[in-house]
Amino acid sequence: MFDPAPILTGERRALARLITQVENLTPLAEEALAALFAHTGRAHLIGVTGAPGTGKSSLVNELTKALRQAGETVAVVAVDPTSPFSGGAVLGDRIRMRDLSGDPGVFIRSMASRGALGGLARTTADVARVLDAAGFQRVIVETVGAGQSEVDIARMAHTTLVVEAPGLGDEVQGLKAGILEIADVLVLNKSDQPGAEAALRALRASLEIGHSVKADDAWQPPIAQTVATEGRGIAELLEYINAHRTYLRASGVWQQLERGRLRTELELRLRETLFSRLVNRLENGQLSAVLDKLQARQIDPTAAVRELLESEESGK
Ligand SMILES: Nc1nc2c(ncn2[C@@H]2O[C@H](COP(=O)(O)OP(=O)(O)O)[C@@H](O)[C@H]2O)c(=O)[nH]1
Ligand SMILES: [Mg+2]
């Protein structure tokens, strides 16, 4: 039996244990998520993405400190698809340990994403939900910006930060189209490094091009210039993040986003449930028999679906 009380009061060991359950997709985790759902929907979810080494972990660390100074509670979920023991992740964690350990208003968790049985995006969303239910006012999710799972994670966040650093050369122009679409706030970190001015110009230029394709036209992504290692530009970055949250709430986009996310989840779960229900009702070997006919070009895919559905209905 799941006891929600220690989670709702943010008890750390209970939280850590439950998150492990969520990662392992256990029945207890399912029960817990169901019981906690009514307590979710309050936290501001902030996604932080960008190439490895741009300074995401350092930035998250600084942001967390700034938020704590403002009296807010913060949970951080670090997702690194390459390896839980990669240099960047470990370094970032060490930085965090030093500055933030022992603070009861902060909870930090690194996820071993390789083992995410239910898929990285879903596991991350469920972990964020647990932390939301635990009452953390901000939940920050750090991902290595590489592929679809980052875009999925960004969709889950209310506010997505895309972190860039100078010296990435043509990449800055190259990868922009896709990644800029998900950016609510752009961060040019390592502004102390050579090439920062050029990178800023490149970012501005691609923002102008990208702006026309952005669905959400009323918000123009600002660019924050930071030096995470020195804490420079962090106050301004936090202002942008808060301005975005204010915008989301005032415009009603916050509600729209939430409804869209819940709709996607509902449809996904419906699809999975209906599919496995159907497959369970089919006779052994029926699916592969239809597949044989498909492969032999005796029937087409639409007819295959019809045949499977009809035999499922007549078998009732
Ligand atoms: N010069 C400089 N180095 C930075 C800055 N921010 C982070 N770094 C360094 O860049 C490296 C990668 O930082 P990290 O936060 O782990 O990047 P991540 O892989 O994006 O999470 C570390 O050695 C940091 O100390 C910055 O603003 N300026
Ligand atoms: Mg990192």
XYZ file of C-alpha atoms and ligand atoms in Angstrom:
345
model
C 0.000 0.000 0.000
C 1.209 3.442 -0.916
C 1.208 6.105 1.773
C 1.112 9.572 0.171
C 1.784 11.535 3.374
C 5.614 11.498 3.339
C 5.640 12.423 -0.361
C 3.209 15.303 0.079
C 5.365 16.721 2.862
C 8.485 16.317 0.730
C 10.280 13.762 2.873
C 13.514 13.171 1.048
C 14.075 9.471 1.559
C 10.494 8.642 0.648
C 10.859 10.805 -2.463
C 14.116 9.143 -3.501
C 12.621 5.689 -3.047
C 9.464 6.499 -4.974
C 11.436 7.987 -7.869
C 13.395 4.750 -8.138
C 10.088 2.894 -8.290
C 8.890 5.254 -11.010
C 12.087 4.643 -12.996
C 11.527 0.902 -12.699
C 7.864 1.155 -13.630
C 6.690 -0.883 -10.646
C 3.033 -1.455 -9.694
C 3.618 0.596 -6.542
C 4.750 3.524 -8.700
C 1.550 3.290 -10.713
C -0.529 3.296 -7.556
C 1.462 6.233 -6.184
C 1.137 8.302 -9.355
C -2.603 7.722 -9.368
C -2.902 8.794 -5.734
C -0.692 11.857 -6.224
C -2.291 13.118 -9.411
C -4.845 15.287 -7.640
C -1.961 17.131 -5.955
C -0.154 17.994 -9.175
C -0.423 20.904 -11.578
C 1.029 23.601 -9.363
C 4.788 23.587 -10.031
C 6.433 25.706 -12.685
C 8.227 23.183 -14.910
C 11.411 24.537 -16.467
C 13.271 22.566 -19.145
C 16.936 23.262 -19.780
C 18.417 21.819 -22.949
C 21.467 22.351 -25.141
C 24.584 20.591 -26.365
C 26.914 18.892 -23.853
C 29.410 21.290 -22.305
C 27.459 24.489 -22.934
C 27.107 24.896 -19.163
C 23.597 23.644 -18.439
C 24.474 22.034 -15.101
C 26.385 25.124 -13.996
C 23.452 27.314 -14.986
C 20.912 25.122 -13.220
C 23.075 25.288 -10.134
C 23.165 29.103 -10.237
C 19.462 29.378 -11.007
C 18.667 27.126 -8.079
C 20.722 29.304 -5.755
C 18.986 32.449 -7.026
C 15.552 30.872 -6.576
C 16.438 29.764 -3.053
C 17.513 33.288 -2.233
C 14.066 34.407 -3.374
C 12.571 31.913 -0.928
C 11.352 29.367 -3.475
C 11.729 25.614 -3.288
C 13.411 23.848 -6.191
C 13.669 20.285 -7.474
C 16.194 19.412 -10.185
C 16.038 16.375 -12.436
C 19.186 15.804 -14.502
C 18.708 13.546 -17.497
C 21.749 12.448 -19.435
C 20.990 9.931 -22.170
C 24.617 9.078 -22.808
C 25.537 7.767 -19.413
C 24.727 8.457 -15.788
C 28.479 8.541 -15.224
C 29.486 10.856 -18.050
C 32.000 13.565 -17.218
C 29.521 16.393 -17.588
C 26.888 14.892 -15.360
C 29.307 13.995 -12.605
C 30.964 17.381 -12.743
C 27.613 19.127 -12.622
C 26.541 17.016 -9.692
C 29.707 17.808 -7.810
C 29.155 21.520 -8.287
C 25.636 21.135 -6.959
C 26.695 19.045 -4.016
C 29.093 21.691 -2.833
C 26.700 24.611 -3.009
C 23.347 23.120 -2.243
C 23.758 20.040 -0.119
C 21.952 20.175 3.182
C 19.341 22.658 1.984
C 15.896 21.139 2.665
C 14.335 23.434 0.042
C 16.299 21.743 -2.745
C 15.981 18.238 -4.114
C 18.351 16.971 -6.809
C 18.089 13.767 -8.729
C 20.145 12.372 -11.599
C 18.285 9.890 -13.727
C 19.859 6.790 -15.173
C 18.034 7.237 -18.418
C 19.221 4.075 -20.095
C 17.109 2.027 -17.782
C 13.963 4.064 -18.319
C 11.604 1.203 -19.093
C 8.644 3.313 -20.081
C 10.665 5.662 -22.271
C 12.676 8.623 -21.149
C 10.105 11.326 -21.741
C 7.366 9.498 -19.880
C 9.578 8.574 -16.936
C 10.811 12.151 -16.675
C 7.260 13.471 -16.784
C 6.225 11.077 -14.027
C 9.215 12.006 -11.861
C 8.379 15.686 -12.373
C 4.831 14.918 -11.282
C 6.038 13.323 -8.057
C 8.138 16.415 -7.305
C 5.218 18.672 -8.180
C 3.011 16.762 -5.739
C 5.757 17.083 -3.125
C 5.207 20.830 -3.292
C 8.365 22.056 -5.012
C 7.496 25.395 -6.575
C 9.924 24.954 -9.463
C 10.916 21.723 -11.083
C 13.939 22.087 -13.366
C 14.697 19.333 -15.866
C 18.147 19.316 -17.490
C 18.560 17.298 -20.685
C 21.320 16.930 -23.225
C 19.896 18.431 -26.378
C 20.210 15.827 -29.058
C 17.054 14.238 -30.287
C 13.374 13.603 -30.077
C 13.331 12.884 -26.358
C 14.573 16.431 -25.643
C 11.821 17.877 -27.760
C 9.340 15.672 -25.899
C 10.702 16.838 -22.576
C 10.521 20.433 -23.728
C 6.857 19.894 -24.588
C 6.269 18.875 -21.015
C 7.902 22.012 -19.593
C 6.093 25.306 -19.232
C 9.255 27.244 -19.936
C 12.090 25.859 -22.039
C 15.609 27.288 -21.920
C 17.900 26.509 -24.837
C 21.533 26.963 -23.853
C 24.201 27.906 -26.381
C 27.875 28.705 -26.015
C 30.291 30.512 -28.321
C 32.690 28.523 -30.430
C 30.181 26.101 -31.843
C 30.667 27.823 -35.200
C 28.331 26.824 -37.960
C 26.335 24.585 -35.676
C 24.894 27.722 -34.168
C 23.229 28.474 -37.479
C 22.733 24.866 -38.503
C 20.715 23.269 -35.770
C 18.728 26.354 -34.976
C 15.550 25.834 -36.937
C 14.336 22.911 -34.835
C 15.711 23.820 -31.451
C 14.736 27.471 -31.632
C 11.143 26.495 -32.075
C 11.112 24.989 -28.617
C 12.998 27.871 -26.939
C 11.062 30.233 -24.698
C 14.281 31.764 -23.413
C 17.630 31.547 -25.166
C 20.758 31.529 -23.069
C 24.149 32.426 -24.450
C 26.340 31.056 -21.706
C 30.140 31.355 -21.564
C 29.807 34.978 -22.601
C 33.342 35.412 -21.242
C 34.719 33.251 -24.042
C 36.096 34.416 -27.418
C 33.457 34.589 -30.104
C 30.639 35.571 -27.753
C 29.720 38.648 -29.809
C 29.584 36.676 -33.049
C 27.512 33.959 -31.420
C 25.086 36.573 -30.108
C 24.684 38.046 -33.592
C 24.127 34.581 -35.061
C 21.505 33.808 -32.433
C 19.695 37.081 -33.048
C 19.687 36.471 -36.786
C 18.302 32.963 -36.478
C 15.686 34.190 -34.014
C 14.439 36.638 -36.621
C 14.140 33.895 -39.203
C 12.754 31.403 -36.734
C 10.216 33.791 -35.298
C 7.945 33.561 -38.327
C 7.568 29.797 -37.908
C 6.932 29.864 -34.187
C 3.380 28.902 -33.369
C 3.166 31.012 -30.252
C 3.632 34.453 -31.733
C 2.828 36.646 -28.755
C 5.974 35.677 -26.864
C 9.322 36.587 -28.369
C 12.154 34.563 -26.859
C 14.635 36.907 -25.161
C 18.354 36.148 -25.152
C 20.100 36.033 -21.778
C 23.873 36.414 -21.737
C 25.436 34.557 -18.843
C 28.704 33.409 -17.327
C 27.483 30.568 -15.159
C 30.834 29.952 -13.495
C 30.825 33.519 -12.145
C 27.103 33.836 -11.552
C 26.901 36.649 -14.108
C 23.597 37.316 -15.861
C 21.683 34.921 -13.646
C 19.387 37.569 -12.147
C 18.447 38.695 -15.645
C 17.873 35.105 -16.760
C 15.558 34.558 -13.812
C 13.663 37.716 -14.745
C 13.075 36.328 -18.240
C 11.925 32.999 -16.834
C 9.499 34.708 -14.497
C 8.277 37.026 -17.247
C 7.502 33.964 -19.347
C 5.526 32.408 -16.527
C 3.593 35.648 -16.059
C 2.892 35.743 -19.780
C 1.692 32.118 -19.790
C -0.713 32.760 -16.952
C -2.036 36.111 -18.153
C -2.621 34.902 -21.710
C -4.277 31.627 -20.788
C -1.547 29.708 -22.629
C -0.673 27.983 -19.338
C -4.095 26.309 -19.340
C -3.908 25.528 -23.044
C -0.508 23.890 -22.629
C -1.729 21.795 -19.752
C -4.833 20.693 -21.605
C -2.762 19.792 -24.661
C -0.349 17.745 -22.584
C -3.129 15.902 -20.796
C -4.861 15.236 -24.084
C -1.700 13.762 -25.582
C -1.252 11.565 -22.542
C -4.866 10.449 -22.554
C -4.718 9.530 -26.233
C -1.457 7.686 -25.798
C -2.774 5.661 -22.889
C -6.036 4.939 -24.696
C -4.120 3.705 -27.717
C -1.869 1.484 -25.609
C -4.763 0.088 -23.602
C -6.987 -0.620 -26.590
C -4.120 -2.193 -28.477
C -3.091 -4.554 -25.707
C -6.728 -5.411 -25.025
C -7.151 -6.385 -28.660
C -3.951 -8.394 -28.806
C -4.926 -10.241 -25.627
C -8.229 -11.303 -27.148
C -6.725 -12.614 -30.364
C -5.951 -16.270 -30.660
C -2.365 -17.408 -30.509
C -0.605 -16.908 -33.815
C -3.436 -14.889 -35.312
C -1.413 -11.715 -35.524
C 1.466 -13.429 -37.279
C -0.920 -15.273 -39.616
C -2.286 -11.920 -40.760
C 1.257 -10.655 -41.042
C 2.089 -13.620 -43.304
C -0.798 -12.726 -45.592
C 0.326 -9.112 -45.641
C 3.840 -10.048 -46.562
C 2.592 -12.378 -49.310
C 0.552 -9.433 -50.621
C -2.642 -11.442 -50.307
C -4.259 -8.620 -48.355
C -3.486 -4.936 -47.816
C -2.903 -3.280 -44.407
C -6.414 -1.846 -44.203
C -7.941 -5.251 -44.835
C -5.579 -6.746 -42.261
C -6.866 -4.357 -39.618
C -10.460 -5.144 -40.580
C -9.822 -8.868 -40.355
C -8.241 -8.609 -36.900
C -11.012 -6.386 -35.564
C -13.751 -8.604 -36.980
C -12.316 -11.784 -35.543
C -11.900 -10.022 -32.196
C -15.556 -8.971 -32.217
C -16.910 -12.360 -33.293
C -14.757 -14.045 -30.654
C -16.525 -12.207 -27.821
N 34.424 29.963 -19.179
C 33.252 29.477 -18.788
N 33.147 28.166 -18.487
C 31.941 27.695 -18.107
C 30.800 28.534 -18.017
N 29.757 27.779 -17.636
C 30.211 26.524 -17.482
N 31.537 26.462 -17.758
C 32.397 25.269 -17.722
O 32.041 24.434 -18.831
C 32.156 23.066 -18.466
C 30.855 22.331 -18.711
O 29.879 22.802 -17.807
P 28.586 21.974 -17.411
O 27.758 22.849 -16.553
O 28.931 20.630 -16.894
O 27.901 21.804 -18.866
P 26.708 20.835 -19.344
O 27.340 19.642 -19.978
O 25.963 21.645 -20.376
O 25.860 20.515 -18.161
C 32.601 23.039 -17.017
O 34.003 22.903 -16.993
C 32.185 24.407 -16.504
O 32.974 24.849 -15.420
C 30.949 29.928 -18.366
O 30.010 30.717 -18.338
N 32.203 30.327 -18.737
Mg 25.164 18.712 -17.365
